[in-house]
Each structure stands twice: as structure tokens, then as C-alpha cells.
Amino acid sequence: MSMTDPIADLLTRIRNAHLAKKDRVEIPASKVKLEICRLLQDEGFIRSFEVVEGTPSNRVRILLRYDRNGRPAIEYLQRVSKPGRRVYRGAEDIKPVLNGLGVGIISTSKGLLTDTQAREQRVGGEFLCQVW
């Protein structure tokens, strides 16, 4: 079975792991997924992530973050641009997600950036997903 949208798969696996109160989740590795994990870690949505070497392919182990009351750090994950309907935003069209409380992840010519970084660097690109 070939996967048509690996980014949506990543978001869904994180969402399901939170619902099942898991402390970690493993996904097949790719450069884009590693970059998304890096941004989620930088923004405090996940504790950490690591590449697990394996055969036939490497995997990414993501350690999920919860608060003291057991609520997940990620309340909401949404894929914005999909394979069937790509969503692009110019630098001036990138609005703060949830009045700045959330984070948009945008694929730009300078790599994956958060919505804030993209506005600061004045670059647009494909609006992959939003998280809060």
C-alpha cells in the first residue's frame, strides 16, 4: 500500500497516540517529517524525537508532551495543504495561527519554517499544517 499523504499520516499518528495517552509514537522517517518534528520540539509541542535506525527503513520516535493534569500539549493538529488541494501563501498573507497561540508550518524555499519565522524572513510557501 502506497501512502499518498505522509504528513497527514504523521499528524494522525500523533493525534491517535495522544488520544490513547501514549508517551511516544513511532513513524516512518523522512526529511520532511524530521523537520516537522524539529519545529514541534522547538515550539514546545513535543518533548523530543530521535531517529531509530532499522531495516528496511529508519523510523522517528517522537516523545509526546503532557501537562501535570495529563492533558496533551497538542490540542489540535490540522493538515492545511493536501495532495488534492495545495495551499500556498505569500509572505504578507501568512496570518498568526489562533492569534499567535498556535503554530503554522510552512514549506518555503528556505526550508520548513513556522508562520512567525516565515513572516520575519518575508518568505511564503506551501502552508502544510497548523498546531495548537
mmCIF file with all atom_site columns, C-alpha atoms in Angstrom:
data_model
loop_
_atom_site.group_PDB
_atom_site.id
_atom_site.type_symbol
_atom_site.label_atom_id
_atom_site.label_alt_id
_atom_site.label_comp_id
_atom_site.label_asym_id
_atom_site.label_entity_id
_atom_site.label_seq_id
_atom_site.pdbx_PDB_ins_code
_atom_site.Cartn_x
_atom_site.Cartn_y
_atom_site.Cartn_z
_atom_site.occupancy
_atom_site.B_iso_or_equiv
_atom_site.pdbx_formal_charge
_atom_site.auth_seq_id
_atom_site.auth_comp_id
_atom_site.auth_asym_id
_atom_site.auth_atom_id
_atom_site.pdbx_PDB_model_num
ATOM 1   C CA . MET A 1 1   ? 0.000  0.000  0.000  1.00 0.00 ? 1   MET A CA 1
ATOM 2   C CA . SER A 1 2   ? 1.462  3.329  -1.010 1.00 0.00 ? 2   SER A CA 1
ATOM 3   C CA . MET A 1 3   ? 0.798  6.324  1.156  1.00 0.00 ? 3   MET A CA 1
ATOM 4   C CA . THR A 1 4   ? -0.495 9.391  -0.637 1.00 0.00 ? 4   THR A CA 1
ATOM 5   C CA . ASP A 1 5   ? -0.011 11.887 2.216  1.00 0.00 ? 5   ASP A CA 1
ATOM 6   C CA . PRO A 1 6   ? 2.788  11.057 4.677  1.00 0.00 ? 6   PRO A CA 1
ATOM 7   C CA . ILE A 1 7   ? 2.398  14.384 6.526  1.00 0.00 ? 7   ILE A CA 1
ATOM 8   C CA . ALA A 1 8   ? -1.290 13.722 7.245  1.00 0.00 ? 8   ALA A CA 1
ATOM 9   C CA . ASP A 1 9   ? -0.239 10.250 8.414  1.00 0.00 ? 9   ASP A CA 1
ATOM 10  C CA . LEU A 1 10  ? 2.291  11.805 10.828 1.00 0.00 ? 10  LEU A CA 1
ATOM 11  C CA . LEU A 1 11  ? -0.337 14.197 12.243 1.00 0.00 ? 11  LEU A CA 1
ATOM 12  C CA . THR A 1 12  ? -2.897 11.405 12.583 1.00 0.00 ? 12  THR A CA 1
ATOM 13  C CA . ARG A 1 13  ? -0.453 9.118  14.391 1.00 0.00 ? 13  ARG A CA 1
ATOM 14  C CA . ILE A 1 14  ? 0.405  11.893 16.872 1.00 0.00 ? 14  ILE A CA 1
ATOM 15  C CA . ARG A 1 15  ? -3.313 12.660 17.365 1.00 0.00 ? 15  ARG A CA 1
ATOM 16  C CA . ASN A 1 16  ? -4.155 8.976  17.939 1.00 0.00 ? 16  ASN A CA 1
ATOM 17  C CA . ALA A 1 17  ? -1.224 8.478  20.335 1.00 0.00 ? 17  ALA A CA 1
ATOM 18  C CA . HIS A 1 18  ? -2.460 11.433 22.409 1.00 0.00 ? 18  HIS A CA 1
ATOM 19  C CA . LEU A 1 19  ? -5.994 10.007 22.473 1.00 0.00 ? 19  LEU A CA 1
ATOM 20  C CA . ALA A 1 20  ? -4.579 6.674  23.664 1.00 0.00 ? 20  ALA A CA 1
ATOM 21  C CA . LYS A 1 21  ? -2.456 8.502  26.296 1.00 0.00 ? 21  LYS A CA 1
ATOM 22  C CA . LYS A 1 22  ? 0.767  7.050  24.867 1.00 0.00 ? 22  LYS A CA 1
ATOM 23  C CA . ASP A 1 23  ? 4.043  8.689  25.846 1.00 0.00 ? 23  ASP A CA 1
ATOM 24  C CA . ARG A 1 24  ? 5.652  8.017  22.459 1.00 0.00 ? 24  ARG A CA 1
ATOM 25  C CA . VAL A 1 25  ? 4.829  7.188  18.865 1.00 0.00 ? 25  VAL A CA 1
ATOM 26  C CA . GLU A 1 26  ? 6.963  5.825  16.010 1.00 0.00 ? 26  GLU A CA 1
ATOM 27  C CA . ILE A 1 27  ? 6.565  6.775  12.358 1.00 0.00 ? 27  ILE A CA 1
ATOM 28  C CA . PRO A 1 28  ? 8.490  6.015  9.165  1.00 0.00 ? 28  PRO A CA 1
ATOM 29  C CA . ALA A 1 29  ? 11.303 8.567  8.778  1.00 0.00 ? 29  ALA A CA 1
ATOM 30  C CA . SER A 1 30  ? 11.642 11.206 6.067  1.00 0.00 ? 30  SER A CA 1
ATOM 31  C CA . LYS A 1 31  ? 13.436 14.544 5.852  1.00 0.00 ? 31  LYS A CA 1
ATOM 32  C CA . VAL A 1 32  ? 10.160 16.490 5.900  1.00 0.00 ? 32  VAL A CA 1
ATOM 33  C CA . LYS A 1 33  ? 8.845  14.598 8.947  1.00 0.00 ? 33  LYS A CA 1
ATOM 34  C CA . LEU A 1 34  ? 12.132 15.194 10.800 1.00 0.00 ? 34  LEU A CA 1
ATOM 35  C CA . GLU A 1 35  ? 11.860 18.913 10.065 1.00 0.00 ? 35  GLU A CA 1
ATOM 36  C CA . ILE A 1 36  ? 8.229  18.992 11.252 1.00 0.00 ? 36  ILE A CA 1
ATOM 37  C CA . CYS A 1 37  ? 9.321  17.212 14.459 1.00 0.00 ? 37  CYS A CA 1
ATOM 38  C CA . ARG A 1 38  ? 12.145 19.721 14.924 1.00 0.00 ? 38  ARG A CA 1
ATOM 39  C CA . LEU A 1 39  ? 9.699  22.634 14.669 1.00 0.00 ? 39  LEU A CA 1
ATOM 40  C CA . LEU A 1 40  ? 7.206  20.934 17.025 1.00 0.00 ? 40  LEU A CA 1
ATOM 41  C CA . GLN A 1 41  ? 10.018 20.403 19.548 1.00 0.00 ? 41  GLN A CA 1
ATOM 42  C CA . ASP A 1 42  ? 11.284 23.988 19.187 1.00 0.00 ? 42  ASP A CA 1
ATOM 43  C CA . GLU A 1 43  ? 7.754  25.267 19.807 1.00 0.00 ? 43  GLU A CA 1
ATOM 44  C CA . GLY A 1 44  ? 7.286  23.017 22.857 1.00 0.00 ? 44  GLY A CA 1
ATOM 45  C CA . PHE A 1 45  ? 4.588  20.718 21.445 1.00 0.00 ? 45  PHE A CA 1
ATOM 46  C CA . ILE A 1 46  ? 6.624  17.512 21.835 1.00 0.00 ? 46  ILE A CA 1
ATOM 47  C CA . ARG A 1 47  ? 9.341  16.584 24.365 1.00 0.00 ? 47  ARG A CA 1
ATOM 48  C CA . SER A 1 48  ? 11.827 15.264 21.836 1.00 0.00 ? 48  SER A CA 1
ATOM 49  C CA . PHE A 1 49  ? 12.334 12.992 18.854 1.00 0.00 ? 49  PHE A CA 1
ATOM 50  C CA . GLU A 1 50  ? 15.044 10.645 17.640 1.00 0.00 ? 50  GLU A CA 1
ATOM 51  C CA . VAL A 1 51  ? 15.814 8.600  14.562 1.00 0.00 ? 51  VAL A CA 1
ATOM 52  C CA . VAL A 1 52  ? 15.717 4.855  15.208 1.00 0.00 ? 52  VAL A CA 1
ATOM 53  C CA . GLU A 1 53  ? 17.920 3.011  12.735 1.00 0.00 ? 53  GLU A CA 1
ATOM 54  C CA . GLY A 1 54  ? 16.245 -0.066 11.359 1.00 0.00 ? 54  GLY A CA 1
ATOM 55  C CA . THR A 1 55  ? 15.588 -2.343 8.462  1.00 0.00 ? 55  THR A CA 1
ATOM 56  C CA . PRO A 1 56  ? 14.049 -1.934 5.976  1.00 0.00 ? 56  PRO A CA 1
ATOM 57  C CA . SER A 1 57  ? 13.876 1.778  6.828  1.00 0.00 ? 57  SER A CA 1
ATOM 58  C CA . ASN A 1 58  ? 14.583 4.226  9.615  1.00 0.00 ? 58  ASN A CA 1
ATOM 59  C CA . ARG A 1 59  ? 11.831 5.392  11.933 1.00 0.00 ? 59  ARG A CA 1
ATOM 60  C CA . VAL A 1 60  ? 11.293 8.509  14.001 1.00 0.00 ? 60  VAL A CA 1
ATOM 61  C CA . ARG A 1 61  ? 10.426 8.023  17.667 1.00 0.00 ? 61  ARG A CA 1
ATOM 62  C CA . ILE A 1 62  ? 8.507  11.026 18.999 1.00 0.00 ? 62  ILE A CA 1
ATOM 63  C CA . LEU A 1 63  ? 8.212  11.545 22.760 1.00 0.00 ? 63  LEU A CA 1
ATOM 64  C CA . LEU A 1 64  ? 4.910  13.279 23.421 1.00 0.00 ? 64  LEU A CA 1
ATOM 65  C CA . ARG A 1 65  ? 4.400  16.058 25.959 1.00 0.00 ? 65  ARG A CA 1
ATOM 66  C CA . TYR A 1 66  ? 1.590  16.294 28.513 1.00 0.00 ? 66  TYR A CA 1
ATOM 67  C CA . ASP A 1 67  ? 0.918  18.817 31.291 1.00 0.00 ? 67  ASP A CA 1
ATOM 68  C CA . ARG A 1 68  ? 0.647  17.924 35.003 1.00 0.00 ? 68  ARG A CA 1
ATOM 69  C CA . ASN A 1 69  ? -3.049 17.091 34.596 1.00 0.00 ? 69  ASN A CA 1
ATOM 70  C CA . GLY A 1 70  ? -2.321 14.654 31.766 1.00 0.00 ? 70  GLY A CA 1
ATOM 71  C CA . ARG A 1 71  ? -3.620 16.931 29.004 1.00 0.00 ? 71  ARG A CA 1
ATOM 72  C CA . PRO A 1 72  ? -1.660 16.716 25.732 1.00 0.00 ? 72  PRO A CA 1
ATOM 73  C CA . ALA A 1 73  ? 0.463  19.740 24.758 1.00 0.00 ? 73  ALA A CA 1
ATOM 74  C CA . ILE A 1 74  ? -1.103 19.455 21.299 1.00 0.00 ? 74  ILE A CA 1
ATOM 75  C CA . GLU A 1 75  ? -4.829 20.197 21.438 1.00 0.00 ? 75  GLU A CA 1
ATOM 76  C CA . TYR A 1 76  ? -5.332 20.413 17.699 1.00 0.00 ? 76  TYR A CA 1
ATOM 77  C CA . LEU A 1 77  ? -3.481 19.309 14.552 1.00 0.00 ? 77  LEU A CA 1
ATOM 78  C CA . GLN A 1 78  ? -4.782 20.136 11.103 1.00 0.00 ? 78  GLN A CA 1
ATOM 79  C CA . ARG A 1 79  ? -3.409 19.471 7.642  1.00 0.00 ? 79  ARG A CA 1
ATOM 80  C CA . VAL A 1 80  ? -3.951 22.628 5.568  1.00 0.00 ? 80  VAL A CA 1
ATOM 81  C CA . SER A 1 81  ? -2.391 21.902 2.194  1.00 0.00 ? 81  SER A CA 1
ATOM 82  C CA . LYS A 1 82  ? -3.336 18.455 0.904  1.00 0.00 ? 82  LYS A CA 1
ATOM 83  C CA . PRO A 1 83  ? -2.190 16.487 -2.155 1.00 0.00 ? 83  PRO A CA 1
ATOM 84  C CA . GLY A 1 84  ? -5.561 17.114 -3.792 1.00 0.00 ? 84  GLY A CA 1
ATOM 85  C CA . ARG A 1 85  ? -5.641 20.809 -2.917 1.00 0.00 ? 85  ARG A CA 1
ATOM 86  C CA . ARG A 1 86  ? -2.349 22.583 -2.340 1.00 0.00 ? 86  ARG A CA 1
ATOM 87  C CA . VAL A 1 87  ? -2.495 25.791 -0.296 1.00 0.00 ? 87  VAL A CA 1
ATOM 88  C CA . TYR A 1 88  ? 0.160  28.438 -0.891 1.00 0.00 ? 88  TYR A CA 1
ATOM 89  C CA . ARG A 1 89  ? 0.554  31.732 0.959  1.00 0.00 ? 89  ARG A CA 1
ATOM 90  C CA . GLY A 1 90  ? 2.637  34.745 0.110  1.00 0.00 ? 90  GLY A CA 1
ATOM 91  C CA . ALA A 1 91  ? 4.693  36.228 2.978  1.00 0.00 ? 91  ALA A CA 1
ATOM 92  C CA . GLU A 1 92  ? 2.137  39.003 3.523  1.00 0.00 ? 92  GLU A CA 1
ATOM 93  C CA . ASP A 1 93  ? -0.781 36.532 3.546  1.00 0.00 ? 93  ASP A CA 1
ATOM 94  C CA . ILE A 1 94  ? 0.562  34.394 6.413  1.00 0.00 ? 94  ILE A CA 1
ATOM 95  C CA . LYS A 1 95  ? -1.610 35.217 9.420  1.00 0.00 ? 95  LYS A CA 1
ATOM 96  C CA . PRO A 1 96  ? -0.852 34.200 13.025 1.00 0.00 ? 96  PRO A CA 1
ATOM 97  C CA . VAL A 1 97  ? -2.495 30.878 13.934 1.00 0.00 ? 97  VAL A CA 1
ATOM 98  C CA . LEU A 1 98  ? -5.001 31.262 16.807 1.00 0.00 ? 98  LEU A CA 1
ATOM 99  C CA . ASN A 1 99  ? -3.817 34.854 17.445 1.00 0.00 ? 99  ASN A CA 1
ATOM 100 C CA . GLY A 1 100 ? -0.240 33.646 17.849 1.00 0.00 ? 100 GLY A CA 1
ATOM 101 C CA . LEU A 1 101 ? -1.034 30.840 20.313 1.00 0.00 ? 101 LEU A CA 1
ATOM 102 C CA . GLY A 1 102 ? -0.792 28.221 17.590 1.00 0.00 ? 102 GLY A CA 1
ATOM 103 C CA . VAL A 1 103 ? 1.884  27.496 15.019 1.00 0.00 ? 103 VAL A CA 1
ATOM 104 C CA . GLY A 1 104 ? 1.621  27.176 11.269 1.00 0.00 ? 104 GLY A CA 1
ATOM 105 C CA . ILE A 1 105 ? 4.251  25.095 9.489  1.00 0.00 ? 105 ILE A CA 1
ATOM 106 C CA . ILE A 1 106 ? 5.160  26.356 6.040  1.00 0.00 ? 106 ILE A CA 1
ATOM 107 C CA . SER A 1 107 ? 7.387  24.771 3.423  1.00 0.00 ? 107 SER A CA 1
ATOM 108 C CA . THR A 1 108 ? 9.462  27.619 1.964  1.00 0.00 ? 108 THR A CA 1
ATOM 109 C CA . SER A 1 109 ? 12.483 27.996 -0.288 1.00 0.00 ? 109 SER A CA 1
ATOM 110 C CA . LYS A 1 110 ? 14.477 28.323 2.972  1.00 0.00 ? 110 LYS A CA 1
ATOM 111 C CA . GLY A 1 111 ? 13.200 25.001 4.321  1.00 0.00 ? 111 GLY A CA 1
ATOM 112 C CA . LEU A 1 112 ? 10.348 24.385 6.757  1.00 0.00 ? 112 LEU A CA 1
ATOM 113 C CA . LEU A 1 113 ? 9.570  27.423 8.894  1.00 0.00 ? 113 LEU A CA 1
ATOM 114 C CA . THR A 1 114 ? 6.937  28.369 11.447 1.00 0.00 ? 114 THR A CA 1
ATOM 115 C CA . ASP A 1 115 ? 4.436  31.048 10.403 1.00 0.00 ? 115 ASP A CA 1
ATOM 116 C CA . THR A 1 116 ? 6.303  33.564 12.616 1.00 0.00 ? 116 THR A CA 1
ATOM 117 C CA . GLN A 1 117 ? 9.702  32.755 11.072 1.00 0.00 ? 117 GLN A CA 1
ATOM 118 C CA . ALA A 1 118 ? 8.229  32.967 7.552  1.00 0.00 ? 118 ALA A CA 1
ATOM 119 C CA . ARG A 1 119 ? 6.786  36.440 8.285  1.00 0.00 ? 119 ARG A CA 1
ATOM 120 C CA . GLU A 1 120 ? 10.100 37.608 9.816  1.00 0.00 ? 120 GLU A CA 1
ATOM 121 C CA . GLN A 1 121 ? 12.085 36.351 6.812  1.00 0.00 ? 121 GLN A CA 1
ATOM 122 C CA . ARG A 1 122 ? 9.407  37.598 4.407  1.00 0.00 ? 122 ARG A CA 1
ATOM 123 C CA . VAL A 1 123 ? 9.056  34.283 2.564  1.00 0.00 ? 123 VAL A CA 1
ATOM 124 C CA . GLY A 1 124 ? 5.888  32.487 1.516  1.00 0.00 ? 124 GLY A CA 1
ATOM 125 C CA . GLY A 1 125 ? 5.329  28.898 0.569  1.00 0.00 ? 125 GLY A CA 1
ATOM 126 C CA . GLU A 1 126 ? 3.097  25.873 0.963  1.00 0.00 ? 126 GLU A CA 1
ATOM 127 C CA . PHE A 1 127 ? 1.078  26.011 4.199  1.00 0.00 ? 127 PHE A CA 1
ATOM 128 C CA . LEU A 1 128 ? 1.483  22.395 5.402  1.00 0.00 ? 128 LEU A CA 1
ATOM 129 C CA . CYS A 1 129 ? -0.338 22.293 8.733  1.00 0.00 ? 129 CYS A CA 1
ATOM 130 C CA . GLN A 1 130 ? -1.323 24.160 11.885 1.00 0.00 ? 130 GLN A CA 1
ATOM 131 C CA . VAL A 1 131 ? -0.970 23.095 15.505 1.00 0.00 ? 131 VAL A CA 1
ATOM 132 C CA . TRP A 1 132 ? -2.179 24.405 18.841 1.00 0.00 ? 132 TRP A CA 1
#
